[in-house]
Short mmCIF file of C-alpha atoms in Angstrom, two decimals:
data_model
loop_
_atom_site.label_atom_id
_atom_site.label_comp_id
_atom_site.label_asym_id
_atom_site.label_seq_id
_atom_site.Cartn_x
_atom_site.Cartn_y
_atom_site.Cartn_z
CA MET A 1 24.24 -26.50 -8.35
CA VAL A 2 22.74 -29.42 -6.40
CA PHE A 3 22.82 -27.40 -3.19
CA THR A 4 21.27 -24.38 -4.95
CA ARG A 5 18.31 -26.44 -6.21
CA TYR A 6 17.88 -28.01 -2.78
CA PHE A 7 18.09 -24.60 -1.11
CA TYR A 8 15.53 -22.98 -3.42
CA ARG A 9 13.10 -25.86 -3.02
CA LEU A 10 13.44 -25.73 0.77
CA PHE A 11 13.08 -21.93 0.86
CA PHE A 12 10.01 -21.64 -1.36
CA THR A 13 8.24 -24.59 0.26
CA THR A 14 8.77 -23.08 3.69
CA PHE A 15 7.84 -19.59 2.48
CA PHE A 16 4.54 -20.73 0.99
CA GLY A 17 3.63 -22.67 4.14
CA ILE A 18 4.43 -19.77 6.47
CA SER A 19 2.54 -17.26 4.27
CA VAL A 20 -0.55 -19.45 4.21
CA VAL A 21 -0.49 -20.01 7.98
CA LEU A 22 -0.03 -16.29 8.72
CA SER A 23 -2.79 -15.21 6.33
CA LEU A 24 -5.19 -17.83 7.71
CA LEU A 25 -4.43 -16.72 11.26
CA TYR A 26 -4.93 -13.04 10.41
CA ASN A 27 -8.21 -13.68 8.56
CA PHE A 28 -9.39 -15.99 11.34
CA ILE A 29 -8.97 -13.14 13.83
CA GLU A 30 -10.57 -10.61 11.47
CA PHE A 31 -13.50 -12.96 10.84
CA PHE A 32 -14.41 -13.07 14.52
CA GLU A 33 -13.76 -9.34 14.91
CA LYS A 34 -16.25 -8.62 12.10
CA LEU A 35 -18.65 -11.19 13.51
CA LEU A 36 -18.73 -9.37 16.85
CA SER A 37 -18.51 -5.74 15.69
CA VAL A 38 -20.70 -5.69 12.55
CA GLN A 39 -24.23 -6.36 13.71
CA HIS A 40 -26.19 -5.73 10.51
CA ALA A 41 -24.10 -8.04 8.26
CA THR A 42 -25.05 -11.66 7.73
CA PHE A 43 -22.77 -14.61 8.43
CA SER A 44 -22.41 -15.35 4.72
CA GLN A 45 -21.39 -11.74 3.99
CA ILE A 46 -18.63 -11.91 6.60
CA VAL A 47 -17.42 -15.23 5.19
CA TYR A 48 -17.41 -13.77 1.68
CA PHE A 49 -15.46 -10.68 2.80
CA THR A 50 -12.93 -12.89 4.59
CA SER A 51 -12.43 -14.93 1.44
CA LEU A 52 -12.01 -11.74 -0.62
CA ASN A 53 -9.43 -10.50 1.86
CA MET A 54 -7.35 -13.71 1.71
CA VAL A 55 -5.28 -12.62 -1.29
CA PRO A 56 -4.40 -9.12 0.02
CA THR A 57 -3.58 -10.58 3.44
CA PHE A 58 -1.41 -13.28 1.86
CA ALA A 59 0.53 -10.58 0.01
CA ARG A 60 0.91 -8.33 3.05
CA MET A 61 2.59 -11.22 4.87
CA TRP A 62 5.40 -11.54 2.31
CA PRO A 63 8.04 -9.46 4.16
CA VAL A 64 7.59 -11.16 7.52
CA ALA A 65 7.26 -14.53 5.76
CA CYS A 66 10.60 -13.92 3.99
CA TRP A 67 12.26 -13.19 7.32
CA LEU A 68 10.70 -16.17 9.11
CA THR A 69 11.51 -18.44 6.17
CA THR A 70 15.16 -17.42 6.23
CA CYS A 71 15.31 -18.08 9.99
CA MET A 72 13.72 -21.50 9.50
CA VAL A 73 15.99 -22.43 6.60
CA VAL A 74 19.12 -21.37 8.47
CA ARG A 75 17.99 -23.32 11.53
CA GLU A 76 17.24 -26.37 9.36
CA LEU A 77 20.64 -26.27 7.67
CA TRP A 78 22.41 -25.78 11.00
CA GLN A 79 20.58 -28.57 12.85
CA ARG A 80 21.16 -31.06 10.05
CA GLY A 81 24.84 -30.17 9.97
CA GLU A 82 24.59 -29.08 6.35
CA TRP A 83 25.82 -25.58 7.13
CA GLN A 84 29.01 -26.95 8.67
CA THR A 85 29.38 -29.52 5.87
CA LEU A 86 29.33 -26.76 3.25
CA GLN A 87 32.12 -24.97 5.05
CA LEU A 88 34.16 -28.19 5.27
CA LEU A 89 33.70 -28.64 1.52
CA GLY A 90 35.23 -25.23 0.94
CA VAL A 91 32.05 -23.30 0.19
CA GLU A 92 32.88 -19.72 1.08
CA ARG A 93 30.63 -17.49 3.15
CA ALA A 94 30.38 -15.07 0.24
CA ARG A 95 28.87 -17.83 -1.90
CA LEU A 96 26.32 -18.64 0.78
CA LEU A 97 25.41 -14.97 1.00
CA ARG A 98 25.04 -14.78 -2.79
CA THR A 99 22.63 -17.72 -2.60
CA PHE A 100 20.48 -15.92 -0.03
CA PHE A 101 20.76 -12.68 -1.98
CA GLY A 102 19.72 -14.51 -5.15
CA VAL A 103 16.60 -15.97 -3.54
CA GLY A 104 15.69 -12.45 -2.37
CA LEU A 105 15.95 -11.17 -5.95
CA VAL A 106 13.82 -14.07 -7.20
CA MET A 107 11.22 -13.27 -4.54
CA LEU A 108 11.25 -9.63 -5.64
CA ALA A 109 10.86 -10.57 -9.32
CA ILE A 110 7.83 -12.68 -8.40
CA ALA A 111 6.29 -10.25 -5.88
CA VAL A 112 6.30 -7.07 -7.98
CA PRO A 113 4.18 -8.25 -10.96
CA LEU A 114 1.88 -10.33 -8.73
CA TYR A 115 1.25 -7.45 -6.36
CA GLU A 116 0.93 -4.71 -8.97
CA VAL A 117 -1.40 -6.67 -11.24
CA GLY A 118 -3.33 -9.17 -9.15
CA VAL A 119 -3.19 -8.13 -5.51
CA LEU A 120 -4.20 -4.48 -6.02
CA THR A 121 -7.28 -5.64 -7.94
CA ALA A 122 -8.19 -7.93 -5.06
CA VAL A 123 -7.64 -5.07 -2.59
CA ASP A 124 -10.05 -2.86 -4.56
CA ARG A 125 -12.70 -5.58 -4.61
CA ALA A 126 -12.37 -6.27 -0.88
CA GLU A 127 -12.45 -2.55 -0.02
CA LYS A 128 -15.48 -1.95 -2.24
CA PHE A 129 -17.37 -4.81 -0.55
CA ARG A 130 -16.35 -3.58 2.92
CA LYS A 131 -17.64 -0.05 2.25
CA GLU A 132 -20.91 -1.21 0.73
CA THR A 133 -21.66 -3.99 3.23
CA PHE A 134 -20.14 -2.99 6.57
CA LYS A 135 -20.03 0.81 6.30
CA GLY A 136 -23.37 1.21 4.58
CA GLY A 137 -21.87 3.35 1.85
CA VAL A 138 -21.30 3.04 -1.87
CA ALA A 139 -17.92 2.72 -3.54
CA GLY A 140 -17.05 5.92 -5.36
CA ARG A 141 -19.32 8.10 -3.21
CA LEU A 142 -17.98 11.12 -1.34
CA ILE A 143 -19.68 12.85 1.59
CA ALA A 144 -18.59 16.15 3.18
CA THR A 145 -15.05 16.12 1.79
CA TRP A 146 -12.48 18.90 1.45
CA LEU A 147 -9.89 18.60 -1.33
CA MET A 148 -6.86 20.83 -1.85
CA LEU A 149 -6.54 21.14 -5.64
CA ASP A 150 -3.50 23.42 -5.65
CA GLU A 151 -1.77 25.82 -3.30
CA HIS A 152 -4.49 28.46 -3.78
CA LEU A 153 -7.61 26.43 -4.60
CA PHE A 154 -9.74 24.37 -2.22
CA CYS A 155 -12.84 22.36 -3.06
CA TYR A 156 -15.61 21.21 -0.75
CA ILE A 157 -17.97 18.47 -1.95
CA GLY A 158 -21.07 17.90 0.13
CA PHE A 159 -22.24 14.79 -1.71
CA LEU A 160 -21.01 13.02 -4.82
CA GLU A 161 -22.58 9.94 -6.38
CA PRO A 162 -20.64 7.38 -8.44
CA THR A 163 -22.88 8.50 -11.32
CA ALA A 164 -20.84 11.77 -11.41
CA SER A 165 -23.65 14.00 -10.11
CA GLY A 166 -23.46 15.75 -6.78
CA LYS A 167 -24.82 18.34 -4.40
CA ASP A 168 -23.30 21.31 -2.57
CA ILE A 169 -19.94 22.22 -4.03
CA ILE A 170 -17.73 25.15 -3.00
CA LEU A 171 -14.59 26.31 -4.82
CA VAL A 172 -12.44 28.61 -2.69
CA TYR A 173 -9.74 30.62 -4.49
CA ARG A 174 -7.11 32.25 -2.28
CA ASN A 175 -4.59 35.00 -2.90
CA ALA A 176 -0.87 34.46 -2.36
CA ASP A 177 -1.17 35.99 1.13
CA GLY A 178 -3.90 33.52 2.08
CA SER A 179 -6.83 35.93 1.84
CA LEU A 180 -10.00 35.08 -0.06
CA ALA A 181 -9.90 35.95 -3.78
CA LYS A 182 -13.15 34.51 -5.09
CA LEU A 183 -15.80 31.94 -4.27
CA LEU A 184 -17.87 29.66 -6.50
CA THR A 185 -20.80 27.72 -5.04
CA ALA A 186 -23.55 25.56 -6.48
CA PRO A 187 -26.33 23.45 -4.95
CA THR A 188 -25.94 20.83 -7.69
CA PHE A 189 -23.17 19.92 -10.10
CA SER A 190 -22.07 17.22 -12.53
CA LEU A 191 -18.72 15.83 -13.65
CA ASP A 192 -17.47 14.78 -17.07
CA TYR A 193 -14.60 12.38 -16.35
CA GLU A 194 -13.67 12.02 -20.02
CA LEU A 195 -13.22 15.76 -20.63
CA GLU A 196 -12.23 16.46 -17.01
CA GLN A 197 -14.84 19.20 -16.73
CA LEU A 198 -17.02 20.36 -13.86
CA THR A 199 -20.47 21.86 -14.57
CA LEU A 200 -22.10 24.06 -11.92
CA HIS A 201 -25.91 24.18 -12.03
CA ASP A 202 -27.51 27.40 -10.74
CA GLY A 203 -24.27 28.43 -9.10
CA GLN A 204 -23.10 31.73 -7.66
CA TYR A 205 -19.85 33.63 -8.22
CA PHE A 206 -18.42 36.03 -5.63
CA VAL A 207 -15.28 38.21 -5.93
CA ALA A 208 -13.95 39.29 -2.53
CA THR A 209 -12.07 42.45 -3.58
CA SER A 210 -14.97 44.08 -5.45
CA CYS A 211 -17.82 42.25 -3.67
CA GLU A 212 -19.14 41.41 -7.14
CA GLN A 213 -21.78 38.66 -7.30
CA LYS A 214 -23.40 36.95 -10.24
CA ILE A 215 -25.43 33.87 -11.09
CA LEU A 216 -23.82 31.00 -12.99
CA LEU A 217 -26.16 28.96 -15.19
CA ASN A 218 -24.58 25.64 -16.19
CA GLU A 219 -21.06 27.09 -15.90
CA THR A 220 -18.42 24.62 -17.13
CA LEU A 221 -14.91 24.63 -15.65
CA SER A 222 -11.86 22.64 -16.70
CA LEU A 223 -10.30 21.24 -13.51
CA PRO A 224 -7.88 18.35 -14.19
CA SER A 225 -6.55 18.58 -10.63
CA LEU A 226 -10.04 17.86 -9.24
CA PHE A 227 -10.37 14.64 -11.23
CA LEU A 228 -6.85 13.61 -10.26
CA ARG A 229 -7.68 14.05 -6.59
CA LEU A 230 -10.97 12.18 -6.98
CA SER A 231 -9.19 9.21 -8.56
CA MET A 232 -6.72 9.26 -5.65
CA GLN A 233 -9.63 8.99 -3.21
CA HIS A 234 -10.97 5.71 -4.57
CA GLU A 235 -8.23 3.56 -6.09
CA GLN A 236 -5.19 1.57 -5.07
CA PRO A 237 -2.64 2.86 -7.60
CA SER A 238 0.12 0.69 -9.00
CA LEU A 239 3.74 1.68 -8.57
CA PHE A 240 3.81 2.83 -12.20
CA ILE A 241 0.84 5.16 -11.64
CA LEU A 242 2.42 6.52 -8.45
CA LEU A 243 5.65 7.33 -10.29
CA GLN A 244 3.72 8.83 -13.21
CA ARG A 245 1.74 11.15 -10.95
CA LEU A 246 4.74 12.15 -8.90
CA PHE A 247 6.87 13.20 -11.85
CA PHE A 248 4.41 14.14 -14.61
CA TYR A 249 1.47 15.60 -12.67
CA ARG A 250 3.43 17.67 -10.18
CA ASP A 251 1.89 20.94 -11.42
CA LEU A 252 -1.67 19.59 -11.01
CA LEU A 253 -1.22 18.46 -7.42
CA ALA A 254 -1.24 20.47 -4.25
CA PHE A 255 1.68 19.95 -1.92
CA ASP A 256 -0.24 17.75 0.51
CA ALA A 257 -1.46 15.48 -2.31
CA TRP A 258 2.01 15.21 -3.84
CA HIS A 259 3.42 14.52 -0.39
CA ALA A 260 0.83 11.76 0.17
CA LEU A 261 1.80 10.20 -3.16
CA LEU A 262 5.48 10.34 -2.20
CA ALA A 263 4.74 8.62 1.11
CA ALA A 264 2.69 5.93 -0.69
CA MET A 265 5.52 5.31 -3.16
CA ILE A 266 8.14 5.10 -0.39
CA GLU A 267 5.91 2.70 1.54
CA ARG A 268 5.54 0.47 -1.54
CA LEU A 269 9.29 0.54 -2.23
CA LEU A 270 10.06 -0.31 1.41
CA PHE A 271 7.64 -3.24 1.13
CA TYR A 272 9.53 -4.61 -1.88
CA LEU A 273 12.93 -3.80 -0.36
CA GLN A 274 12.12 -5.85 2.74
CA ILE A 275 11.13 -8.83 0.59
CA ALA A 276 14.43 -8.65 -1.32
CA CYS A 277 16.74 -7.90 1.61
CA PHE A 278 15.46 -10.03 4.50
CA PRO A 279 17.09 -13.30 3.26
CA PHE A 280 20.46 -11.59 2.71
CA LEU A 281 20.41 -9.57 5.95
CA THR A 282 19.28 -12.48 8.13
CA ALA A 283 21.86 -14.87 6.70
CA GLY A 284 24.57 -12.20 6.92
CA ILE A 285 23.89 -11.52 10.60
CA PHE A 286 23.91 -15.26 11.27
CA ILE A 287 27.30 -15.69 9.56
CA ILE A 288 28.78 -12.79 11.52
CA CYS A 289 27.56 -14.21 14.84
CA GLN A 290 27.80 -17.94 14.11
CA ARG A 291 30.71 -18.48 16.54
CA TYR A 292 28.49 -17.49 19.46
CA VAL A 293 26.21 -20.21 20.79
CA TYR A 294 23.12 -18.15 21.55
CA ALA A 295 23.89 -14.72 20.10
CA LYS A 296 23.44 -15.83 16.48
CA TRP A 297 19.86 -16.97 17.08
CA PHE A 298 19.00 -13.90 19.10
CA ALA A 299 20.53 -11.63 16.45
CA ILE A 300 18.49 -13.00 13.53
CA LEU A 301 15.30 -12.65 15.59
CA LEU A 302 15.98 -8.93 15.91
CA ILE A 303 16.23 -8.30 12.17
CA TYR A 304 12.51 -7.94 11.46
CA PRO A 305 11.64 -5.69 14.45
CA ILE A 306 14.57 -3.38 13.66
CA ILE A 307 13.78 -3.08 9.93
CA ALA A 308 10.05 -2.66 10.63
CA PHE A 309 10.82 0.08 13.16
CA LEU A 310 13.15 1.90 10.75
CA SER A 311 10.51 1.72 8.00
CA LEU A 312 7.92 3.13 10.39
CA VAL A 313 10.25 5.98 11.35
CA ILE A 314 10.83 6.83 7.68
CA LEU A 315 7.10 6.92 6.96
CA CYS A 316 6.41 9.00 10.09
CA VAL A 317 9.07 11.51 9.07
CA LEU A 318 7.49 11.77 5.62
#
């Protein structure tokens, strides 16, 4: 019990210090990158954006910080002779591994609620400020965007304001063989997010098979899939929302949108899995190789690059 308290205090102290240093270093580099590349922004705006980005950056460093912390803790215990002392006292390797596995689970239990509740909100704020200040746009605005609403329906939006009014919309309905079925266009339109309805102002309707054309005056369409795709364009969804959309909104999503959600969920799960597993994996590799003078240190340094590469391969395959 005494060793466990000492171990946890050492681990979390080291983890916090490494996370802070890495996030400061990353934001220091990004600060000067923005200072050189963004000419129209003021110095105070760049400083404000950097401060907004501190929390998301701090969170993104958790996996690598977990790995580096485990390496540092193992090195500290080995250099002080405490690792060997534990073995002389009869502490089994399995117990040591359980300690490292336990700290990984504690890190996971802390990371998930913090990231899902606090960090995603900070990410949205930082992204909104970046778009409005550095990109010259407005958060929630779409320009010249194609959206696949289902396997046979495509939507083009020329311009959409955050106020839910827009210009130049095209709805393209396809047949099962890929040929054009019908076309709806309108120079102006409006959205009702509460009712999930699209209203076409002075639109036109064209049926390809019969070449029928007619004018649409304030035609209202119910398109839940459109509003689902629009929300996906602008927000950083929590893991709960990702799971909800994947399993309960499958019929409203086109394959590419559902596939993008699946990739986002896998990426989030891999992020949490790395946080939980790095302490256990690093300590396990060290125990396996501890008889070798140099190999044990080299082996634990390879853990992060290997896991990061495997995660990248998984996401690329998806």
